Short mmCIF file of C-alpha atoms in Angstrom, two decimals:
data_model
loop_
_atom_site.label_atom_id
_atom_site.label_comp_id
_atom_site.label_asym_id
_atom_site.label_seq_id
_atom_site.Cartn_x
_atom_site.Cartn_y
_atom_site.Cartn_z
CA MET Y 1 19.01 3.27 -15.79
CA ILE Y 2 18.04 0.37 -13.54
CA TYR Y 3 14.75 0.93 -11.72
CA LEU Y 4 14.50 -0.86 -8.37
CA ASP Y 5 11.95 1.33 -6.57
CA TYR Y 6 8.73 -0.51 -7.42
CA PHE Y 7 7.25 0.13 -3.98
CA ALA Y 8 7.26 3.86 -4.78
CA THR Y 9 5.51 3.36 -8.10
CA THR Y 10 5.37 1.02 -11.07
CA PRO Y 11 5.44 1.78 -14.80
CA CYS Y 12 2.11 1.60 -16.61
CA ASP Y 13 1.86 -1.70 -18.44
CA PRO Y 14 1.57 -1.06 -22.23
CA GLU Y 15 -1.77 -2.88 -22.23
CA VAL Y 16 -3.00 -0.50 -19.54
CA VAL Y 17 -1.99 2.49 -21.66
CA ARG Y 18 -3.82 1.05 -24.67
CA ALA Y 19 -6.94 0.55 -22.56
CA MET Y 20 -6.83 4.18 -21.41
CA LEU Y 21 -6.17 6.02 -24.68
CA PRO Y 22 -9.65 5.96 -26.31
CA TRP Y 23 -11.24 7.51 -23.23
CA PHE Y 24 -9.10 10.65 -23.49
CA THR Y 25 -10.15 11.76 -26.99
CA GLN Y 26 -12.45 9.36 -28.83
CA ASP Y 27 -14.90 8.37 -26.07
CA PHE Y 28 -14.51 11.36 -23.78
CA GLY Y 29 -18.03 11.53 -22.40
CA ASN Y 30 -18.69 12.21 -18.73
CA PRO Y 31 -19.53 8.83 -17.14
CA HIS Y 32 -22.26 10.54 -15.10
CA SER Y 33 -24.08 11.94 -18.15
CA THR Y 34 -27.17 10.18 -19.43
CA HIS Y 35 -26.58 10.54 -23.18
CA GLU Y 36 -24.97 7.88 -25.38
CA MET Y 37 -21.36 8.98 -24.83
CA GLY Y 38 -21.89 9.23 -21.10
CA LEU Y 39 -23.48 5.80 -20.93
CA LYS Y 40 -20.58 4.31 -22.87
CA ALA Y 41 -18.12 5.81 -20.41
CA ALA Y 42 -20.25 4.60 -17.51
CA GLY Y 43 -20.09 1.10 -18.95
CA ALA Y 44 -16.29 1.27 -18.98
CA VAL Y 45 -16.31 2.42 -15.35
CA GLU Y 46 -18.51 -0.47 -14.28
CA ALA Y 47 -16.40 -2.99 -16.20
CA ALA Y 48 -13.32 -1.69 -14.38
CA ARG Y 49 -15.14 -1.82 -11.05
CA GLU Y 50 -15.91 -5.49 -11.69
CA ALA Y 51 -12.26 -6.20 -12.60
CA VAL Y 52 -10.96 -4.60 -9.41
CA ALA Y 53 -13.58 -6.45 -7.37
CA GLN Y 54 -12.58 -9.80 -8.88
CA LEU Y 55 -8.91 -9.17 -8.10
CA VAL Y 56 -9.60 -8.61 -4.40
CA GLY Y 57 -12.54 -10.96 -3.92
CA ALA Y 58 -15.25 -8.34 -3.42
CA GLN Y 59 -18.60 -7.53 -4.98
CA ALA Y 60 -18.45 -4.77 -7.58
CA ARG Y 61 -20.91 -2.64 -5.61
CA GLU Y 62 -18.49 -2.75 -2.64
CA ILE Y 63 -15.80 -0.90 -4.63
CA VAL Y 64 -15.73 2.93 -4.57
CA PHE Y 65 -13.19 4.70 -6.77
CA THR Y 66 -11.00 7.42 -5.24
CA SER Y 67 -8.00 9.48 -6.36
CA GLY Y 68 -5.65 6.94 -4.75
CA ALA Y 69 -4.90 5.03 -1.57
CA THR Y 70 -4.23 8.21 0.42
CA GLU Y 71 -7.77 9.43 -0.18
CA ALA Y 72 -9.16 5.94 0.39
CA ASN Y 73 -7.35 5.70 3.74
CA ASN Y 74 -8.60 9.13 4.80
CA LEU Y 75 -12.15 8.31 3.74
CA ALA Y 76 -12.14 4.97 5.56
CA ILE Y 77 -10.73 6.24 8.85
CA LYS Y 78 -12.34 9.66 9.10
CA GLY Y 79 -15.55 8.60 7.40
CA ALA Y 80 -16.15 5.62 9.68
CA ALA Y 81 -15.26 7.51 12.87
CA ARG Y 82 -17.41 10.53 12.07
CA HIS Y 83 -20.42 8.45 11.02
CA LEU Y 84 -20.42 6.36 14.18
CA LYS Y 85 -19.99 9.44 16.35
CA ARG Y 86 -22.86 11.17 14.54
CA ILE Y 87 -25.27 8.30 15.20
CA GLY Y 88 -24.36 8.25 18.90
CA ASP Y 89 -21.78 5.47 19.18
CA PRO Y 90 -19.96 6.15 22.49
CA ARG Y 91 -16.67 4.53 21.44
CA ARG Y 92 -13.80 6.91 20.72
CA ARG Y 93 -10.67 4.75 20.61
CA ILE Y 94 -8.92 4.28 17.22
CA VAL Y 95 -5.93 1.92 17.08
CA THR Y 96 -3.15 1.79 14.49
CA LEU Y 97 0.55 0.89 14.25
CA ALA Y 98 3.66 3.06 14.33
CA THR Y 99 4.77 1.56 10.99
CA GLU Y 100 1.69 2.61 9.02
CA HIS Y 101 1.80 4.95 6.03
CA LYS Y 102 1.87 8.62 7.00
CA CYS Y 103 -1.64 9.22 5.63
CA VAL Y 104 -3.01 6.63 8.07
CA LEU Y 105 -1.02 7.87 11.05
CA GLU Y 106 -1.95 11.50 10.40
CA SER Y 107 -5.62 10.68 9.83
CA VAL Y 108 -5.80 8.88 13.17
CA VAL Y 109 -3.92 11.59 15.05
CA GLN Y 110 -5.97 14.41 13.50
CA LEU Y 111 -9.18 12.85 14.79
CA GLU Y 112 -8.04 13.61 18.34
CA SER Y 113 -9.18 17.21 17.80
CA GLU Y 114 -12.70 15.83 17.19
CA GLY Y 115 -12.81 13.97 20.50
CA PHE Y 116 -11.39 10.61 19.45
CA GLU Y 117 -8.62 8.73 21.25
CA PRO Y 118 -5.74 7.75 18.95
CA VAL Y 119 -3.65 4.77 20.08
CA VAL Y 120 -0.48 4.06 18.09
CA LEU Y 121 0.99 0.66 18.93
CA GLY Y 122 4.60 -0.30 18.45
CA VAL Y 123 5.70 -3.41 16.56
CA LYS Y 124 8.08 -6.26 17.29
CA ALA Y 125 11.58 -6.38 15.84
CA ASP Y 126 10.22 -8.41 12.93
CA GLY Y 127 7.86 -5.56 11.99
CA ARG Y 128 4.66 -7.32 13.04
CA VAL Y 129 2.18 -6.31 15.69
CA ASP Y 130 2.26 -8.21 18.99
CA PRO Y 131 -1.16 -9.97 19.22
CA ASP Y 132 -1.21 -9.65 23.01
CA GLN Y 133 -0.50 -5.93 22.82
CA LEU Y 134 -3.31 -5.53 20.30
CA ARG Y 135 -5.74 -7.46 22.52
CA LYS Y 136 -4.80 -5.30 25.49
CA ALA Y 137 -5.37 -2.10 23.52
CA LEU Y 138 -8.80 -3.40 22.53
CA GLU Y 139 -9.85 -4.00 26.13
CA VAL Y 140 -11.08 -0.41 25.99
CA PRO Y 141 -14.14 -0.32 23.69
CA THR Y 142 -12.66 0.49 20.28
CA LEU Y 143 -14.34 1.99 17.26
CA LEU Y 144 -11.79 1.25 14.53
CA VAL Y 145 -8.45 -0.52 13.95
CA SER Y 146 -6.30 0.37 10.92
CA ILE Y 147 -3.40 -1.95 10.02
CA MET Y 148 -1.70 -2.32 6.63
CA ALA Y 149 -1.39 -5.77 5.09
CA ALA Y 150 2.12 -5.27 3.65
CA ASN Y 151 4.55 -2.59 4.78
CA ASN Y 152 5.60 -0.12 2.11
CA GLU Y 153 9.26 -0.03 3.23
CA THR Y 154 10.14 -3.52 4.41
CA GLY Y 155 7.45 -5.53 2.62
CA VAL Y 156 6.68 -7.31 5.91
CA LEU Y 157 3.28 -9.03 5.87
CA GLN Y 158 1.06 -8.77 8.91
CA ASP Y 159 -0.82 -11.91 9.92
CA MET Y 160 -4.14 -10.45 8.86
CA GLU Y 161 -6.08 -13.63 9.64
CA ALA Y 162 -4.99 -13.45 13.28
CA VAL Y 163 -5.35 -9.66 13.45
CA SER Y 164 -8.85 -9.74 11.99
CA ARG Y 165 -10.00 -12.36 14.52
CA ILE Y 166 -8.72 -10.26 17.41
CA VAL Y 167 -10.40 -7.13 16.08
CA LYS Y 168 -13.69 -8.86 15.36
CA ASP Y 169 -13.73 -10.48 18.81
CA ALA Y 170 -13.44 -6.95 20.23
CA GLY Y 171 -16.33 -5.71 18.10
CA ALA Y 172 -14.33 -3.00 16.30
CA LEU Y 173 -14.28 -2.13 12.61
CA LEU Y 174 -11.13 -3.18 10.73
CA HIS Y 175 -9.58 -1.07 7.98
CA VAL Y 176 -6.64 -2.50 6.01
CA ASP Y 177 -4.34 -0.52 3.73
CA MET Y 178 -3.74 -3.00 0.88
CA ALA Y 179 -1.99 -0.60 -1.50
CA GLN Y 180 1.25 -2.61 -1.55
CA MET Y 181 -0.35 -6.06 -1.25
CA ALA Y 182 -2.97 -6.09 -3.99
CA GLY Y 183 -1.68 -7.24 -7.35
CA LYS Y 184 1.45 -8.79 -5.81
CA LEU Y 185 -0.01 -11.57 -3.66
CA PRO Y 186 -3.52 -12.99 -3.18
CA VAL Y 187 -5.64 -10.97 -0.77
CA SER Y 188 -8.50 -11.97 1.48
CA LEU Y 189 -11.19 -9.60 2.73
CA LYS Y 190 -12.53 -12.04 5.30
CA ASN Y 191 -13.44 -10.17 8.52
CA ILE Y 192 -12.25 -6.90 6.92
CA ASP Y 193 -14.69 -3.99 6.80
CA LEU Y 194 -12.73 -1.44 4.77
CA ALA Y 195 -9.69 -1.83 2.49
CA SER Y 196 -7.71 0.65 0.38
CA PHE Y 197 -6.09 0.04 -3.02
CA SER Y 198 -3.91 1.96 -5.47
CA ALA Y 199 -3.56 1.46 -9.23
CA HIS Y 200 -0.03 2.78 -9.59
CA LYS Y 201 1.34 0.10 -7.26
CA MET Y 202 0.14 -2.60 -9.71
CA TYR Y 203 1.26 -1.22 -13.10
CA GLY Y 204 -1.73 1.06 -13.50
CA PRO Y 205 -1.94 4.87 -13.72
CA LYS Y 206 -1.29 7.32 -10.91
CA GLY Y 207 -4.27 9.30 -9.65
CA ILE Y 208 -6.75 6.47 -9.17
CA GLY Y 209 -7.44 4.12 -6.29
CA ALA Y 210 -10.34 2.40 -4.60
CA LEU Y 211 -11.92 1.72 -1.25
CA PHE Y 212 -13.67 -1.54 -0.42
CA ILE Y 213 -16.70 -0.88 1.80
CA ARG Y 214 -18.36 -4.02 3.10
CA ARG Y 215 -22.09 -4.32 2.42
CA ARG Y 216 -22.96 -7.18 4.80
CA PRO Y 217 -22.76 -6.35 7.58
CA ARG Y 218 -23.17 -2.84 6.20
CA VAL Y 219 -20.44 -0.29 6.86
CA ARG Y 220 -21.40 3.37 6.52
CA LEU Y 221 -19.14 6.39 6.09
CA GLU Y 222 -19.43 10.16 6.26
CA PRO Y 223 -18.18 11.54 2.91
CA LEU Y 224 -15.08 13.72 2.90
CA PHE Y 225 -16.34 15.81 -0.04
CA SER Y 226 -19.60 17.63 -0.63
CA GLY Y 227 -20.83 17.44 -4.20
CA GLY Y 228 -22.99 15.60 -6.68
CA GLY Y 229 -23.27 12.35 -4.79
CA GLN Y 230 -21.33 10.18 -7.22
CA GLU Y 231 -20.08 6.74 -6.15
CA ARG Y 232 -23.29 6.04 -4.22
CA GLY Y 233 -22.95 9.26 -2.26
CA VAL Y 234 -19.69 8.25 -0.61
CA ARG Y 235 -17.24 10.01 -2.92
CA SER Y 236 -18.46 12.95 -5.00
CA GLY Y 237 -16.65 14.13 -8.10
CA THR Y 238 -16.50 13.24 -11.79
CA LEU Y 239 -14.67 9.96 -12.25
CA PRO Y 240 -11.66 10.06 -14.63
CA THR Y 241 -12.77 7.38 -17.09
CA PRO Y 242 -9.31 6.84 -18.63
CA PHE Y 243 -7.71 6.24 -15.22
CA VAL Y 244 -10.56 4.00 -14.08
CA ALA Y 245 -10.32 1.95 -17.28
CA GLY Y 246 -6.56 1.68 -16.77
CA PHE Y 247 -7.05 0.53 -13.20
CA GLY Y 248 -9.46 -2.13 -14.40
CA ARG Y 249 -7.04 -3.43 -17.03
CA ALA Y 250 -4.17 -3.42 -14.50
CA ALA Y 251 -6.33 -5.48 -12.14
CA GLU Y 252 -7.11 -7.98 -14.91
CA LEU Y 253 -3.41 -8.36 -15.75
CA ALA Y 254 -2.44 -8.70 -12.10
CA ARG Y 255 -5.01 -11.41 -11.57
CA ALA Y 256 -3.80 -13.37 -14.60
CA ARG Y 257 -0.10 -13.01 -13.75
CA LEU Y 258 -0.20 -13.17 -9.95
CA ALA Y 259 1.48 -16.53 -9.31
CA GLY Y 260 4.04 -16.30 -12.11
CA ASP Y 261 5.06 -12.73 -11.31
CA ALA Y 262 5.44 -13.49 -7.60
CA GLU Y 263 7.78 -16.43 -8.20
CA THR Y 264 9.91 -14.61 -10.79
CA ILE Y 265 10.21 -11.46 -8.70
CA LYS Y 266 11.06 -13.40 -5.53
CA ASN Y 267 13.86 -15.26 -7.34
CA LEU Y 268 15.32 -12.00 -8.66
CA ARG Y 269 15.10 -10.44 -5.19
CA ASN Y 270 16.88 -13.43 -3.69
CA ARG Y 271 19.59 -13.29 -6.34
CA LEU Y 272 20.27 -9.63 -5.64
CA TRP Y 273 20.55 -10.29 -1.91
CA MET Y 274 22.87 -13.26 -2.49
CA LEU Y 275 25.23 -11.20 -4.64
CA VAL Y 276 25.24 -8.22 -2.27
CA SER Y 277 25.49 -10.13 1.00
CA GLN Y 278 28.37 -12.27 -0.27
CA ALA Y 279 30.38 -9.25 -1.42
CA ILE Y 280 29.65 -6.83 1.45
CA PRO Y 281 30.48 -8.20 4.91
CA GLY Y 282 28.44 -6.64 7.68
CA CYS Y 283 25.26 -5.93 5.74
CA SER Y 284 21.94 -7.35 6.91
CA MET Y 285 18.31 -7.51 5.81
CA ASN Y 286 15.50 -5.81 7.71
CA GLY Y 287 12.32 -7.82 8.11
CA ASP Y 288 13.88 -11.12 7.09
CA GLN Y 289 12.34 -12.83 10.14
CA SER Y 290 8.81 -12.35 8.72
CA PRO Y 291 6.95 -13.25 5.55
CA ARG Y 292 7.48 -10.47 3.00
CA LEU Y 293 6.31 -9.31 -0.39
CA PRO Y 294 8.20 -11.09 -3.20
CA GLY Y 295 10.04 -7.97 -4.36
CA ALA Y 296 10.95 -6.56 -0.94
CA LEU Y 297 14.59 -6.07 0.05
CA ASN Y 298 15.45 -3.60 2.81
CA ILE Y 299 19.23 -3.63 3.24
CA CYS Y 300 21.15 -2.31 6.23
CA LEU Y 301 24.66 -1.38 5.09
CA PRO Y 302 27.83 -1.87 7.18
CA GLU Y 303 28.83 0.62 9.87
CA ASN Y 304 29.95 4.06 8.70
CA VAL Y 305 28.32 3.64 5.28
CA GLU Y 306 25.48 6.15 4.84
CA ALA Y 307 22.66 5.09 2.52
CA LEU Y 308 22.42 8.53 0.90
CA ALA Y 309 26.15 8.50 0.13
CA VAL Y 310 25.77 5.13 -1.58
CA ILE Y 311 22.80 6.36 -3.62
CA GLU Y 312 24.82 9.38 -4.80
CA ARG Y 313 27.61 7.07 -6.01
CA MET Y 314 25.31 4.93 -8.18
CA PRO Y 315 23.13 7.41 -10.11
CA ASP Y 316 22.12 4.76 -12.64
CA VAL Y 317 20.35 2.63 -10.00
CA MET Y 318 16.98 3.88 -8.76
CA VAL Y 319 16.55 2.90 -5.10
CA SER Y 320 15.43 4.84 -2.03
CA THR Y 321 15.91 5.16 1.71
CA GLY Y 322 12.24 4.83 2.62
CA SER Y 323 8.72 5.76 1.61
CA ALA Y 324 8.48 8.14 -1.33
CA CYS Y 325 5.96 10.18 0.68
CA SER Y 326 8.55 10.74 3.43
CA ALA Y 327 11.77 10.87 1.41
CA ALA Y 328 11.88 14.68 1.25
CA GLU Y 329 12.31 14.85 5.02
CA LEU Y 330 15.84 13.34 4.79
CA THR Y 331 15.47 11.74 8.20
CA PRO Y 332 15.94 8.06 9.11
CA SER Y 333 12.94 5.87 8.37
CA TYR Y 334 10.33 5.98 11.15
CA VAL Y 335 9.30 2.46 10.10
CA LEU Y 336 12.76 1.09 10.85
CA THR Y 337 13.15 2.98 14.12
CA ALA Y 338 9.75 1.61 15.19
CA MET Y 339 11.20 -1.87 14.58
CA GLY Y 340 13.96 -1.08 17.07
CA LEU Y 341 16.76 0.21 14.84
CA SER Y 342 18.72 3.20 16.12
CA ARG Y 343 18.57 6.38 14.07
CA GLU Y 344 22.19 5.80 13.07
CA LYS Y 345 21.47 2.27 11.87
CA ALA Y 346 18.30 3.33 10.07
CA SER Y 347 20.31 5.95 8.18
CA ARG Y 348 22.35 3.09 6.71
CA CYS Y 349 19.34 1.35 5.16
CA LEU Y 350 18.28 1.13 1.52
CA ARG Y 351 14.81 0.23 0.29
CA VAL Y 352 15.15 -1.89 -2.85
CA SER Y 353 12.08 -3.28 -4.59
CA VAL Y 354 12.04 -5.57 -7.60
CA GLY Y 355 9.17 -5.60 -10.08
CA ARG Y 356 7.61 -7.16 -13.15
CA SER Y 357 9.91 -5.34 -15.59
CA THR Y 358 13.15 -6.24 -13.81
CA SER Y 359 15.55 -8.56 -15.65
CA LYS Y 360 18.30 -10.87 -14.39
CA ALA Y 361 20.86 -8.74 -16.25
CA GLU Y 362 19.63 -5.64 -14.40
CA ILE Y 363 19.89 -7.45 -11.08
CA ASP Y 364 23.48 -8.41 -11.80
CA ARG Y 365 24.40 -4.89 -12.93
CA ALA Y 366 22.64 -3.29 -9.94
CA ALA Y 367 24.49 -5.60 -7.55
CA ALA Y 368 27.81 -4.63 -9.15
CA PHE Y 369 27.01 -0.91 -8.88
CA LEU Y 370 25.89 -1.26 -5.25
CA ILE Y 371 28.94 -3.29 -4.23
CA ALA Y 372 31.26 -0.78 -5.89
CA ALA Y 373 29.48 2.16 -4.24
CA VAL Y 374 29.71 0.65 -0.77
CA HIS Y 375 33.39 -0.20 -1.20
CA ALA Y 376 34.07 3.35 -2.41
CA CYS Y 377 32.37 4.74 0.71
CA GLN Y 378 34.52 2.51 2.90
CA THR Y 379 37.84 3.76 1.49
#
């Protein structure tokens, strides 16, 4: 099988698996215990925290481990809003984009029942936020803005330097979902208060993520969970040492391979698009007007060719129609419709994502399968 769904998840790198194994059986101590085995596990946790921090340009003490980016996004948005409300901050507006991950959109919308004002901005046809529209939304005193760095369907990169300046000028907190960005391209946390990360998007294990919480100026959050006060009281619960160690090793590998991986993956992505676009008249690429992640390829197929029908005709090629978290709904991508595509056109789109393990031979075979599937649907 040819796997081209790296935005959904990535395989664990063998070195990550090797880093994890001892912590399951040999060194299984609770990292919050004070005996020798616990202290050894705690040392592994702190080493991983430092590795993640170095990858994203943070201080280790600014990194809080979570179960993944979904929890990190919930903690950042709800935690920041509830803390500021509790200490008497009068601001209630929270701004996000219509193309955000569902966990961000739903977190923002759910806060309306607690007296907050959710504002969901549209995006331009290229998938990026309109700076003037963002400035206008921030004319009302705003508590928090949440915008992802790289879209999980199109790979489109927001201009975070410009966005962060606008948000900071308005005096709001800025949260950035960096789950797709980290480990694929260099990231900057300048002017960013909160940022979410996920190990399984960078060849680490599922079930572990992190939240960057800026120390200076200090950002404070209300915890989502009640418990033992682990992770400096922000995120209670026993940390899974094997997953944390795997996350740390994945971050080390990503940091070492960042430039080389990005160039190789971009070239493979471009080759796939060249082969497909030359053989299938009428197909187009979504988000091609903007900077994108190296592995991102969102293809709109010709008229009367449904994406799901094409997927069914090439069972050996693993691609998708949109976010894995939304795929079960079997509806056109809300990200693409927010970019101005009709529901009919969005239903003709495939999300293809190339990764570290992809080979040139797989690209050529996948292109042949895709071309054959589209032609079969047209006959």
